[in-house]
mmCIF file with all atom_site columns, N, CA and C in Angstrom:
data_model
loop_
_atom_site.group_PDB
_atom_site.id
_atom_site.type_symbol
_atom_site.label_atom_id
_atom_site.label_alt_id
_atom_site.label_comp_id
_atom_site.label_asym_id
_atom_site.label_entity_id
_atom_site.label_seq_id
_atom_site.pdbx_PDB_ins_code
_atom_site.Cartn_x
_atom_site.Cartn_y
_atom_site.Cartn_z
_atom_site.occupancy
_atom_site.B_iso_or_equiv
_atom_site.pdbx_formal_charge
_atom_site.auth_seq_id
_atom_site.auth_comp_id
_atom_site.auth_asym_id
_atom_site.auth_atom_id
_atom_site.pdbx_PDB_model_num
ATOM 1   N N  . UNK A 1 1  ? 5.909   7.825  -33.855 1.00 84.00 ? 1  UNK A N  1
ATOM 2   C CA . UNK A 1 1  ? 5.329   9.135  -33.590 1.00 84.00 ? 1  UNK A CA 1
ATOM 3   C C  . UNK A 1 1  ? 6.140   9.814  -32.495 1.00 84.00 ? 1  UNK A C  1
ATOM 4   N N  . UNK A 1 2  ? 6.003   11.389 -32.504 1.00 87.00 ? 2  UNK A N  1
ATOM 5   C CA . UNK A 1 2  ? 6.948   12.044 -31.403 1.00 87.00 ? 2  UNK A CA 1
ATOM 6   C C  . UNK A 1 2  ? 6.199   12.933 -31.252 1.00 87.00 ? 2  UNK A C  1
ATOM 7   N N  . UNK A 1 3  ? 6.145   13.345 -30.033 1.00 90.00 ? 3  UNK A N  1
ATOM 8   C CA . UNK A 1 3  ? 5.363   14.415 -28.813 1.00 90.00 ? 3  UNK A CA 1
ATOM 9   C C  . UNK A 1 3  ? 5.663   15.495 -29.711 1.00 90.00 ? 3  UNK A C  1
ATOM 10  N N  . UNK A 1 4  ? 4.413   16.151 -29.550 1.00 93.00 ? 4  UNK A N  1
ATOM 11  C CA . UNK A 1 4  ? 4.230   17.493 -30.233 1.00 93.00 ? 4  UNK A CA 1
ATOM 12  C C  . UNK A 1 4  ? 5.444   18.106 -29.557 1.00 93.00 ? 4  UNK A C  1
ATOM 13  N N  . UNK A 1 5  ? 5.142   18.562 -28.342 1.00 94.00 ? 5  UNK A N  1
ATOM 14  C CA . UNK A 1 5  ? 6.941   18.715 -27.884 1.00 94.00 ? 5  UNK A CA 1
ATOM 15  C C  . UNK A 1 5  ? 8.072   18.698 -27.590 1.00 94.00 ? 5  UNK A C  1
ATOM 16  N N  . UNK A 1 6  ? 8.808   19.184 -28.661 1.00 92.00 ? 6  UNK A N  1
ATOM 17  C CA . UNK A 1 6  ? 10.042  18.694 -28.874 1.00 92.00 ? 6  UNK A CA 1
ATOM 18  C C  . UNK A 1 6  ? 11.221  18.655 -27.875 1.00 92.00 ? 6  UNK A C  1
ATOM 19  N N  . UNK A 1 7  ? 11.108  19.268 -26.349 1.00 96.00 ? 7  UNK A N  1
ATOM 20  C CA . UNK A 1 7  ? 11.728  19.463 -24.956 1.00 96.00 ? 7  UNK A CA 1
ATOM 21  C C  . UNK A 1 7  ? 10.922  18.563 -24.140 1.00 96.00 ? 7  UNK A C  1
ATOM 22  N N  . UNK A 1 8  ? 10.105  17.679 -24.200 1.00 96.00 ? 8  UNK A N  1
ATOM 23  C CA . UNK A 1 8  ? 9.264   16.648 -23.415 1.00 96.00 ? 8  UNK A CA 1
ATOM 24  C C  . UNK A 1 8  ? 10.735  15.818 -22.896 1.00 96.00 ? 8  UNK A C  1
ATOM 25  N N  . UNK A 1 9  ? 10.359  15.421 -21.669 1.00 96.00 ? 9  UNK A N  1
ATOM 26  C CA . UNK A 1 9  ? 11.194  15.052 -20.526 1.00 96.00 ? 9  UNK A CA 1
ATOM 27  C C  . UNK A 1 9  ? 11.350  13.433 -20.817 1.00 96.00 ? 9  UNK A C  1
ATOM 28  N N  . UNK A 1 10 ? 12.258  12.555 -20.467 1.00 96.00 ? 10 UNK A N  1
ATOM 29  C CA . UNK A 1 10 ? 12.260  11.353 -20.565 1.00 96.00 ? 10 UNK A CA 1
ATOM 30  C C  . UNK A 1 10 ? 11.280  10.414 -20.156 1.00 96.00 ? 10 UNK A C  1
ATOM 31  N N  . UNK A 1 11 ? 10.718  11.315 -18.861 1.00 97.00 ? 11 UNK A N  1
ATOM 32  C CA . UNK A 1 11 ? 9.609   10.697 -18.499 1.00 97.00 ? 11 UNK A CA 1
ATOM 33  C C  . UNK A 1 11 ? 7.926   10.845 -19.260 1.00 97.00 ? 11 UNK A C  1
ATOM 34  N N  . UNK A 1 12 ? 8.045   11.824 -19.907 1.00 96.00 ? 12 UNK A N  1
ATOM 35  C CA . UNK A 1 12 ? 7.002   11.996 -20.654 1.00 96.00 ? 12 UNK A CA 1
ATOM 36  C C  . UNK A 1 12 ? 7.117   11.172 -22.118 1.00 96.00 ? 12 UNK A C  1
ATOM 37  N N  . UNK A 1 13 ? 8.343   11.063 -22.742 1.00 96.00 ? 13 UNK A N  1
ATOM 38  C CA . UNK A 1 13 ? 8.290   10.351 -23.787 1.00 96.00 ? 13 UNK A CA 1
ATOM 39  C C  . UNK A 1 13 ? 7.894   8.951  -23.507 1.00 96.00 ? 13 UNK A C  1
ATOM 40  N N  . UNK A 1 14 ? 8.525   8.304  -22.166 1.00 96.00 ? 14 UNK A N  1
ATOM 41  C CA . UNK A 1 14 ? 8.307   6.593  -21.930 1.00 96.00 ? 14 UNK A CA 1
ATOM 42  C C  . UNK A 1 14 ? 6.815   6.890  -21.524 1.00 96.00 ? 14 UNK A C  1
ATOM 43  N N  . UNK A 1 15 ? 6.144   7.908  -21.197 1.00 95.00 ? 15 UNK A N  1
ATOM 44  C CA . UNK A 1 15 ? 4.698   8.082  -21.284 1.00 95.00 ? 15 UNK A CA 1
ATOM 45  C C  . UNK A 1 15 ? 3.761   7.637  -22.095 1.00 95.00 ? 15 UNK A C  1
ATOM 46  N N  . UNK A 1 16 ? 4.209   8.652  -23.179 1.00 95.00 ? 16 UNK A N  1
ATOM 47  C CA . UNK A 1 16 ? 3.586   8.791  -24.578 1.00 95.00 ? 16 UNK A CA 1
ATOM 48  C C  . UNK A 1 16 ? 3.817   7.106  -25.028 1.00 95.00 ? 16 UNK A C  1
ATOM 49  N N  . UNK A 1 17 ? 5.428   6.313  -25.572 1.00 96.00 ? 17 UNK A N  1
ATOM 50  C CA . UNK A 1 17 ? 5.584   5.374  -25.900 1.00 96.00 ? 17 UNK A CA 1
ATOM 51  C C  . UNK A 1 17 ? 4.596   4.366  -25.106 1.00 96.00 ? 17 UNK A C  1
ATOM 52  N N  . UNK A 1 18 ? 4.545   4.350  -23.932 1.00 95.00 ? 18 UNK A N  1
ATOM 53  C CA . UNK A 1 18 ? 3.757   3.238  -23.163 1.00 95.00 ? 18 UNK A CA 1
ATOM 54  C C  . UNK A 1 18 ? 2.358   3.486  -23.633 1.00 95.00 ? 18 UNK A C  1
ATOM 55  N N  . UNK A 1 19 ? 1.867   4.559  -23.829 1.00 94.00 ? 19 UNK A N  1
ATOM 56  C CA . UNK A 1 19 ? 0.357   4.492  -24.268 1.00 94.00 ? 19 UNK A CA 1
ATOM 57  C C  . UNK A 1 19 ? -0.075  4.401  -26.041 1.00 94.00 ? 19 UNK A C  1
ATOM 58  N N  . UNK A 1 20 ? 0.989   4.691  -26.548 1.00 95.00 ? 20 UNK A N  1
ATOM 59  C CA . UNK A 1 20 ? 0.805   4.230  -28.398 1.00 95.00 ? 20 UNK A CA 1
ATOM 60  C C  . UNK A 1 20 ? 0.989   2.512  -28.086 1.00 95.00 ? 20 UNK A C  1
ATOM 61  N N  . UNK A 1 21 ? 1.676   2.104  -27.435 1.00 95.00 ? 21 UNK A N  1
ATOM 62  C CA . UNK A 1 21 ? 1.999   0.570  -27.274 1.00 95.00 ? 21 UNK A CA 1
ATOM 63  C C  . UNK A 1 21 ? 0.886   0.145  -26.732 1.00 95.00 ? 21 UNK A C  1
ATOM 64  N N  . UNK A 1 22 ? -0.165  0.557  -26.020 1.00 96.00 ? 22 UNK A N  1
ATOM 65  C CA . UNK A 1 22 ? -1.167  -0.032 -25.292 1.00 96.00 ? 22 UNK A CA 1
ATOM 66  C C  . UNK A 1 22 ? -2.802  0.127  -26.263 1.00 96.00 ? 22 UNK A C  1
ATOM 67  N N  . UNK A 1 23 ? -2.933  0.821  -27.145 1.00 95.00 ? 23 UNK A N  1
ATOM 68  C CA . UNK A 1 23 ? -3.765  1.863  -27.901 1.00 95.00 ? 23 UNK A CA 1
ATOM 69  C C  . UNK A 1 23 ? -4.578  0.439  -28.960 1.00 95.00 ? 23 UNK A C  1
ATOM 70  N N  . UNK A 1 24 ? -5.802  0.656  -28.043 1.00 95.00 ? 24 UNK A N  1
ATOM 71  C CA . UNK A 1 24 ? -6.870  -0.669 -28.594 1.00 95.00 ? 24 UNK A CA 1
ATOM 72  C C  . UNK A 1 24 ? -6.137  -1.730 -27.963 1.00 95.00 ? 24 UNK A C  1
ATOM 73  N N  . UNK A 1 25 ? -5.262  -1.860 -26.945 1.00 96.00 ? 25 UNK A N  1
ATOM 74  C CA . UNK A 1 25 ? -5.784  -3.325 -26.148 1.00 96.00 ? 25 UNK A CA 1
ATOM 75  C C  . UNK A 1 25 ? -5.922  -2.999 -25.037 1.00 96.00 ? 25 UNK A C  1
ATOM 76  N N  . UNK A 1 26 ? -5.681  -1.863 -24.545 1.00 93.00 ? 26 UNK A N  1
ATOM 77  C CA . UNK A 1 26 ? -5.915  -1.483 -23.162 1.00 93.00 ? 26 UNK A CA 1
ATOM 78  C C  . UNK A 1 26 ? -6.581  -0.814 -22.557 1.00 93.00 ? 26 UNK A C  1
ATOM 79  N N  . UNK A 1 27 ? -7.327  -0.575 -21.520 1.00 88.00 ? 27 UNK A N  1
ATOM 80  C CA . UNK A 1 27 ? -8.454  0.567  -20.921 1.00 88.00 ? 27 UNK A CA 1
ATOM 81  C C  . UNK A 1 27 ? -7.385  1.183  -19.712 1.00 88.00 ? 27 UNK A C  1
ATOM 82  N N  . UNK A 1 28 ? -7.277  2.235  -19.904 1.00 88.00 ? 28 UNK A N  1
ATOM 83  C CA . UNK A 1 28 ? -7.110  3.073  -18.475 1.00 88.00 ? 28 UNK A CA 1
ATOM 84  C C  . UNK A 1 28 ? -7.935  3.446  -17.891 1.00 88.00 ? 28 UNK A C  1
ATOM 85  N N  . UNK A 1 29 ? -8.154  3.793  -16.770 1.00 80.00 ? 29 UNK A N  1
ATOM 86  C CA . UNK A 1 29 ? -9.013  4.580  -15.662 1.00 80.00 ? 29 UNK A CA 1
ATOM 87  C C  . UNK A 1 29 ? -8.658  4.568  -14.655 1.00 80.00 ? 29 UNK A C  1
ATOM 88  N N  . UNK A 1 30 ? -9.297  6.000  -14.516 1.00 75.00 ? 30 UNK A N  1
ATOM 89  C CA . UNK A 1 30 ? -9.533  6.455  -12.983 1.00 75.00 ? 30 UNK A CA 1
ATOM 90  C C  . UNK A 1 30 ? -10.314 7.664  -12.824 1.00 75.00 ? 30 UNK A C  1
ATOM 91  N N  . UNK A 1 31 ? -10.210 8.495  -11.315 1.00 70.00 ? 31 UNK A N  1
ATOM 92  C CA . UNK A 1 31 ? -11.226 9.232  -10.926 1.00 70.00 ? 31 UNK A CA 1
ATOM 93  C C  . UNK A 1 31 ? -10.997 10.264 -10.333 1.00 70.00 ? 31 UNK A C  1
ATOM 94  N N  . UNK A 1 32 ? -10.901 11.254 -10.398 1.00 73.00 ? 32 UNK A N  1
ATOM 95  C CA . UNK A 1 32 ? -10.518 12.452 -9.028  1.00 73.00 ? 32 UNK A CA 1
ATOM 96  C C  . UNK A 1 32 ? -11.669 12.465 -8.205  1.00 73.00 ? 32 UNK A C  1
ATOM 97  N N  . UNK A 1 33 ? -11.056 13.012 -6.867  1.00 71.00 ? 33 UNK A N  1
ATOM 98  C CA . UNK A 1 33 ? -11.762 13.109 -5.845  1.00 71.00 ? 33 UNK A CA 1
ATOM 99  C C  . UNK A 1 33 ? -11.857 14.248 -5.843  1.00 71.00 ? 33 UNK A C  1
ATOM 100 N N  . UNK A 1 34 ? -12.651 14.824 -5.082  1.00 76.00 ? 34 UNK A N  1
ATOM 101 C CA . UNK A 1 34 ? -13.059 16.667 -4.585  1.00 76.00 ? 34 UNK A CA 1
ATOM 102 C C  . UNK A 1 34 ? -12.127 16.792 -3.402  1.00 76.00 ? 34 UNK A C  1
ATOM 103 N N  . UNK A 1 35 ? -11.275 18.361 -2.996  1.00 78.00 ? 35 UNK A N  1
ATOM 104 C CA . UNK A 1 35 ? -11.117 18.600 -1.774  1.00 78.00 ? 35 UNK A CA 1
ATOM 105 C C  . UNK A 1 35 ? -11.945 18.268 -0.718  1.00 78.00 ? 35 UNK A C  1
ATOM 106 N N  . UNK A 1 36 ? -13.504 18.743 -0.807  1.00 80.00 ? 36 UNK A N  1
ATOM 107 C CA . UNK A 1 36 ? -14.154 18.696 0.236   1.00 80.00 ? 36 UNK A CA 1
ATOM 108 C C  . UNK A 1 36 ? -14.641 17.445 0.400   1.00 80.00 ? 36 UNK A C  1
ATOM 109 N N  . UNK A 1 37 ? -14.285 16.068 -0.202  1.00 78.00 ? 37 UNK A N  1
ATOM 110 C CA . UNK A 1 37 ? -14.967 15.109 0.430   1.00 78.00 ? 37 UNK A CA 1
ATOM 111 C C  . UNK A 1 37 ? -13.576 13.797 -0.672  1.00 78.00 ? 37 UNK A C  1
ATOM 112 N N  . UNK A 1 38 ? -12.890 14.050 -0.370  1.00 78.00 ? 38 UNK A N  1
ATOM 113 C CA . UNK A 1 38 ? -11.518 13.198 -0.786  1.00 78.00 ? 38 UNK A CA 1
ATOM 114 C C  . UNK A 1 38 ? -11.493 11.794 -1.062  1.00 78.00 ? 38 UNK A C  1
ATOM 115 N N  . UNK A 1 39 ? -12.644 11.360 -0.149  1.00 82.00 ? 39 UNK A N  1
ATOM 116 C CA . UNK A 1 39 ? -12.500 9.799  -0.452  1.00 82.00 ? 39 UNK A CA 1
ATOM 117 C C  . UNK A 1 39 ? -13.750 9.262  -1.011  1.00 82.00 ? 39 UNK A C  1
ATOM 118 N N  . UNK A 1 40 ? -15.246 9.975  -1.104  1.00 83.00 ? 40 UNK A N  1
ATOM 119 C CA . UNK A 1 40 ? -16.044 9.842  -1.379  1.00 83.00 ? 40 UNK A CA 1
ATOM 120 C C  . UNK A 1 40 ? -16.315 8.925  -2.542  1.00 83.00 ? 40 UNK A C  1
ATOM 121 N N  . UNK A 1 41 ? -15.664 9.299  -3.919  1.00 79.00 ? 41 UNK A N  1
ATOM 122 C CA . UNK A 1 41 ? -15.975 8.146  -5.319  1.00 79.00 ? 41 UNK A CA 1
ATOM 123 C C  . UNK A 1 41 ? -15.159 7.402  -4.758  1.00 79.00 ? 41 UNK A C  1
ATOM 124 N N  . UNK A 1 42 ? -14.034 7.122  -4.027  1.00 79.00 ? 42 UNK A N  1
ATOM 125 C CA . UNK A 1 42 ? -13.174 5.819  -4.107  1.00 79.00 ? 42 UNK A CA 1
ATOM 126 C C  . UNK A 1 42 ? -13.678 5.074  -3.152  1.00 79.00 ? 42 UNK A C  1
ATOM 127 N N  . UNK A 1 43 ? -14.489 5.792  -1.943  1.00 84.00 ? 43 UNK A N  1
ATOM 128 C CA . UNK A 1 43 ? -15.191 4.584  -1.390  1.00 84.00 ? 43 UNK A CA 1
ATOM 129 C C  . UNK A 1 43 ? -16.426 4.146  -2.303  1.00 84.00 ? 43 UNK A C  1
ATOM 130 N N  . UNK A 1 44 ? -17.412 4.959  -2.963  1.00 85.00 ? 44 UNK A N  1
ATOM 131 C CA . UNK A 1 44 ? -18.145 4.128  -3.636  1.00 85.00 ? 44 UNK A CA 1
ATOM 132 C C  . UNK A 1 44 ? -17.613 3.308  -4.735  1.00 85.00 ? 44 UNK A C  1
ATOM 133 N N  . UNK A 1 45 ? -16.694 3.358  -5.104  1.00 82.00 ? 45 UNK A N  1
ATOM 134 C CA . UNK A 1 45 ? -16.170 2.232  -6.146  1.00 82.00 ? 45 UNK A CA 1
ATOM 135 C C  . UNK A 1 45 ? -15.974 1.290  -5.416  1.00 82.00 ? 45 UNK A C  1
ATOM 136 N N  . UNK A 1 46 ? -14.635 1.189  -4.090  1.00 85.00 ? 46 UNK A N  1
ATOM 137 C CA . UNK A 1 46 ? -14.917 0.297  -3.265  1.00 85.00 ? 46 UNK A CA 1
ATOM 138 C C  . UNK A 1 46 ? -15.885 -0.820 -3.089  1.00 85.00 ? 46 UNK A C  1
ATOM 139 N N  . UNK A 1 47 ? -17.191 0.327  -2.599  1.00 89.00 ? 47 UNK A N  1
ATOM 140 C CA . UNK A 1 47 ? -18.518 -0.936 -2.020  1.00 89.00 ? 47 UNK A CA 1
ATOM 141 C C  . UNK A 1 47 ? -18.696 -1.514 -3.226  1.00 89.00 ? 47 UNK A C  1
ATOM 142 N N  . UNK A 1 48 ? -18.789 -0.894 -4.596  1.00 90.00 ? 48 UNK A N  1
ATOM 143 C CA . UNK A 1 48 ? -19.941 -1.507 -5.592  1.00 90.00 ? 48 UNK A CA 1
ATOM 144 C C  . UNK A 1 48 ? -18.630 -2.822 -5.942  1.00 90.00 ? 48 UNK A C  1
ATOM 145 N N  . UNK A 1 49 ? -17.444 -2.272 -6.178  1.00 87.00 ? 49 UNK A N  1
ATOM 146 C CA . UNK A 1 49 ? -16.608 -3.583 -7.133  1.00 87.00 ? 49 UNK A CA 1
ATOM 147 C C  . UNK A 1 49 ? -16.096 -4.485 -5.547  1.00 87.00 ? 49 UNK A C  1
ATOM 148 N N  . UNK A 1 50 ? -16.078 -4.247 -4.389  1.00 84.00 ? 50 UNK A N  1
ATOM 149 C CA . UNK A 1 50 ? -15.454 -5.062 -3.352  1.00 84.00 ? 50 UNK A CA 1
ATOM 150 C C  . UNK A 1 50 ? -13.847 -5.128 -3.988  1.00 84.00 ? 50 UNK A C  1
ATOM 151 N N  . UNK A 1 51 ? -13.580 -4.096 -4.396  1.00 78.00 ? 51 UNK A N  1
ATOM 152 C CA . UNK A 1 51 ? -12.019 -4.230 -4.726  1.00 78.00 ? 51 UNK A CA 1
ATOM 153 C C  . UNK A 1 51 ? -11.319 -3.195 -4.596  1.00 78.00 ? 51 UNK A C  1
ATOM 154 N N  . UNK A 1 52 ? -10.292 -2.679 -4.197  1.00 70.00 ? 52 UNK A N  1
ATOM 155 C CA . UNK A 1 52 ? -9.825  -1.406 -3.859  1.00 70.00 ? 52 UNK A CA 1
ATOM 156 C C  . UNK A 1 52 ? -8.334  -1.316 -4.253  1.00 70.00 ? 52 UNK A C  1
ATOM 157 N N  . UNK A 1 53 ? -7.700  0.065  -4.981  1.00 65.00 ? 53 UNK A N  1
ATOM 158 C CA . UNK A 1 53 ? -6.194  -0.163 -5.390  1.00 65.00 ? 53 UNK A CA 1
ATOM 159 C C  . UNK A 1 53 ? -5.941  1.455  -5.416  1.00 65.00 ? 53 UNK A C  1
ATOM 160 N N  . UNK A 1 54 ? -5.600  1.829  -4.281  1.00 60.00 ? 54 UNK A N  1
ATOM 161 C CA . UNK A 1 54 ? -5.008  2.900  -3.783  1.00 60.00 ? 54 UNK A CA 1
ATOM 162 C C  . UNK A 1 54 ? -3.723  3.355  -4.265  1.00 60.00 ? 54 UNK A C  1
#
């Protein structure tokens, strides 16, 4: 498969490739924070999992 766009950067293609290669065995995640309170979900993920990866 190839990126709908056809000027996509090298770094966007090893993007795309890394996530068709990962597609049903892998979970991504993550979370944005708000300006006004920046660390707020990443400290509550923090307390609840006792694990942190900044």
């Amino acid at each position: 498969m190839q990126p709908v766009n056809t000027y996509a950067s090298a770094q966007a293609r090893e993007l795309y490739s890394y996530l068709l290669g990962i597609s049903g065995e892998k979970i991504i995640t993550g979370q944005h924070d708000y300006l006004e309170s920046p660390d707020e979900l990443s400290n509550k993920v923090q307390k609840i999992s006792q694990a942190y990866v900044g």
